[in-house]
PDB file of C-alpha atoms in Angstrom:
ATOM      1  CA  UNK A   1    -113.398  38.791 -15.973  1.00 46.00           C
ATOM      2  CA  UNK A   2    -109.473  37.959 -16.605  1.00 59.00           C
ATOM      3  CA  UNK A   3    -109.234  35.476 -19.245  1.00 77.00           C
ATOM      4  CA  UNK A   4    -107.855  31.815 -18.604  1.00 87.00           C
ATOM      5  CA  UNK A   5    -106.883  29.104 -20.562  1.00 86.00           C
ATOM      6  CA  UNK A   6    -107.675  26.606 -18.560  1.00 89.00           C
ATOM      7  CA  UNK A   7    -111.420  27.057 -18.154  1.00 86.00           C
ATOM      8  CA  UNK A   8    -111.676  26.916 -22.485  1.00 79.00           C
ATOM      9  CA  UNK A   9    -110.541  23.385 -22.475  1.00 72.00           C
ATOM     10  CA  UNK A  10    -113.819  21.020 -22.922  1.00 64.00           C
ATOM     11  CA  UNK A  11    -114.085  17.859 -22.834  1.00 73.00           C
ATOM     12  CA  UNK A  12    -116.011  14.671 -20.918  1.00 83.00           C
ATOM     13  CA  UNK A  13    -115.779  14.970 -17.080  1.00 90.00           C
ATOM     14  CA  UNK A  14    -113.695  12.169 -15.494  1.00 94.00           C
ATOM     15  CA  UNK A  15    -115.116   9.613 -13.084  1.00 96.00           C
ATOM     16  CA  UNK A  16    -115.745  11.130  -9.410  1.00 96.00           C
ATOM     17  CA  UNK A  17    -113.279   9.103  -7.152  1.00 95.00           C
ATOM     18  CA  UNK A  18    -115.812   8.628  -4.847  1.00 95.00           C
ATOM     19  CA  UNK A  19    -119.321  10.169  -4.016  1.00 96.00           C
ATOM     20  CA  UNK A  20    -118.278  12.206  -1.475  1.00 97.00           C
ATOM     21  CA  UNK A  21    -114.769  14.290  -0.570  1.00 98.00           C
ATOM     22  CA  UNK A  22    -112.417  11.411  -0.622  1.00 97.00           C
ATOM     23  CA  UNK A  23    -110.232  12.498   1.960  1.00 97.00           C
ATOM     24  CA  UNK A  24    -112.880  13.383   4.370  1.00 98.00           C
ATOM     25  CA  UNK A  25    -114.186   9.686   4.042  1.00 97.00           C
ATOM     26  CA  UNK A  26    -110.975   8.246   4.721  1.00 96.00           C
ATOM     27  CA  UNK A  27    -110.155  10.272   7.998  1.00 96.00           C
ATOM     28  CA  UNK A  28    -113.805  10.579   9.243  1.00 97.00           C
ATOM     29  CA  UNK A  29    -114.148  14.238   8.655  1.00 96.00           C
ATOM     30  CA  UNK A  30    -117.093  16.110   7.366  1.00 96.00           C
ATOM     31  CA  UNK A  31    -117.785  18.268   4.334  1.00 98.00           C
ATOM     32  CA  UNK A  32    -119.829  21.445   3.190  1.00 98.00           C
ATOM     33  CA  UNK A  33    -119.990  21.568  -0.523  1.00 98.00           C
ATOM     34  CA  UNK A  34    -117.773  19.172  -2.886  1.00 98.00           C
ATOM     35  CA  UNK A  35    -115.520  19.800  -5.584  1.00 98.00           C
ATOM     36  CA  UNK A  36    -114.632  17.932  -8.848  1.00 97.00           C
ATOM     37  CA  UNK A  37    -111.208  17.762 -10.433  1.00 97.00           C
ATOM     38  CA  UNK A  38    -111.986  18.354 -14.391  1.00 95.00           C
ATOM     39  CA  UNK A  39    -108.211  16.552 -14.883  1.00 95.00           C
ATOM     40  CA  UNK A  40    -108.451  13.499 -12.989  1.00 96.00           C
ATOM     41  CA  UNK A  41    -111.725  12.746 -10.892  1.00 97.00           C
ATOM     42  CA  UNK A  42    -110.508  14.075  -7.758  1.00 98.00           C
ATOM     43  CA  UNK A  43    -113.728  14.928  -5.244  1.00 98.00           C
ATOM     44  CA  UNK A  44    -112.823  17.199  -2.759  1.00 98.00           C
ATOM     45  CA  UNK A  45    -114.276  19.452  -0.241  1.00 98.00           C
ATOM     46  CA  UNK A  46    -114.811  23.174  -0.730  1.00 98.00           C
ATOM     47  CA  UNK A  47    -113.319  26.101   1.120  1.00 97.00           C
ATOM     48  CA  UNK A  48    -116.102  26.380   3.316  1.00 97.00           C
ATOM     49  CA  UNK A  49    -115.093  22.656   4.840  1.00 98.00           C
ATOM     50  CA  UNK A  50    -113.021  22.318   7.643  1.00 97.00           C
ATOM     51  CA  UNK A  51    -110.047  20.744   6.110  1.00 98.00           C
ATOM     52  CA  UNK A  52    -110.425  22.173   2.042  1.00 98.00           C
ATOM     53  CA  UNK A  53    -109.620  19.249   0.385  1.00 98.00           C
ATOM     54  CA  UNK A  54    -110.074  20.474  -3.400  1.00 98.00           C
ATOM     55  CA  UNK A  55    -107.655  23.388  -2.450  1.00 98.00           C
ATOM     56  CA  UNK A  56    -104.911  20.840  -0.656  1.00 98.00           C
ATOM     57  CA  UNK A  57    -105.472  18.857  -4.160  1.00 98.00           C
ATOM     58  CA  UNK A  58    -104.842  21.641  -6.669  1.00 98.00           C
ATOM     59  CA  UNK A  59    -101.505  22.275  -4.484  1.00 98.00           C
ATOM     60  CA  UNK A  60    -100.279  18.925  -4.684  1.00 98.00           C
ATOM     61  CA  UNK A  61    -101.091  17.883  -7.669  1.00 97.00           C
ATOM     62  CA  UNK A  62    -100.971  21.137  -9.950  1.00 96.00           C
ATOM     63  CA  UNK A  63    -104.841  20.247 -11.268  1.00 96.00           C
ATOM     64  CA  UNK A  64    -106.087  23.920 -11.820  1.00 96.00           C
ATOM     65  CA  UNK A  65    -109.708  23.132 -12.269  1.00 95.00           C
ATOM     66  CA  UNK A  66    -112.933  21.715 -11.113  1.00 96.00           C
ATOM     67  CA  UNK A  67    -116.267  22.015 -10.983  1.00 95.00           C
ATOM     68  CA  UNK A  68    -119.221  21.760  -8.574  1.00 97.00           C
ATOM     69  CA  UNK A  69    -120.305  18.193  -7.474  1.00 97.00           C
ATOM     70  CA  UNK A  70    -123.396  19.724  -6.156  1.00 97.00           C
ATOM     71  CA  UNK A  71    -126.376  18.015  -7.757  1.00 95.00           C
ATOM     72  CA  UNK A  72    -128.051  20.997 -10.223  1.00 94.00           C
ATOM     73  CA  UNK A  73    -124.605  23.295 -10.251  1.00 94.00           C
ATOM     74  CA  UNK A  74    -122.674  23.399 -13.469  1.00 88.00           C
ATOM     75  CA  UNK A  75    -119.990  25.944 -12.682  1.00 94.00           C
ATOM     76  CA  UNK A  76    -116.075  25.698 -12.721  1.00 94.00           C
ATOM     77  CA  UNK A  77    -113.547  27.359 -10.944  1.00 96.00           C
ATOM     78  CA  UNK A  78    -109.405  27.913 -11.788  1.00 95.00           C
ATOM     79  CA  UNK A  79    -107.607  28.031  -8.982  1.00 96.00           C
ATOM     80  CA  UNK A  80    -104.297  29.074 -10.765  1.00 94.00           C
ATOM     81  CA  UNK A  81    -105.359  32.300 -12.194  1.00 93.00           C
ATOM     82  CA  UNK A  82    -108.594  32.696  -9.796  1.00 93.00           C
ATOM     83  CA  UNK A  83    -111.628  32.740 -12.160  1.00 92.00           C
ATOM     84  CA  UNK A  84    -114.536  30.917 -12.693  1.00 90.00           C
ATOM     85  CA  UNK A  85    -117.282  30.442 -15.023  1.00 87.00           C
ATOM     86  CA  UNK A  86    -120.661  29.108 -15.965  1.00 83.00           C
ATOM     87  CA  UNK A  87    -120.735  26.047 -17.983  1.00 70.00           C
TER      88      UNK A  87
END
């Protein structure tokens, strides 16, 4: 696995911005799986969801990485240098 910076930074996660993918909830679309933004609170869809959210978010915003917001999954995911890890 290539090494990355930005999964070694620790820290407390920040509060969810809502309990589902924000932008979904605001234009009445639907989700698969939801993402976590480890820099600001950001909840976002996955991939795997029709409009990819957590993807859109780490393009706009420059937040590299998140983690799952699926109750009993711990694992992150950088999108800038495409590698994840178990936490």
């Amino acid at each position: 696995m290539a090494n990355c910076a930005h999964l070694d930074t620790s820290g407390a996660d920040p509060a969810p911005s809502a309990e589902g993918c924000e932008d979904c909830l605001r234009a009445g679309g639907t989700w698969v799986h939801l993402r976590l933004c480890l820099e600001c609170g950001h909840v976002g869809c996955c991939d795997s969801s029709p409009a990819r959210h957590a993807t859109g978010h780490f393009h706009a915003a420059g937040h590299p990485v998140v983690r799952s917001f699926e109750p009993g999954e711990t694992w992150r995911w950088c999108y800038a240098d495409e590698v994840g890890a178990r936490a």
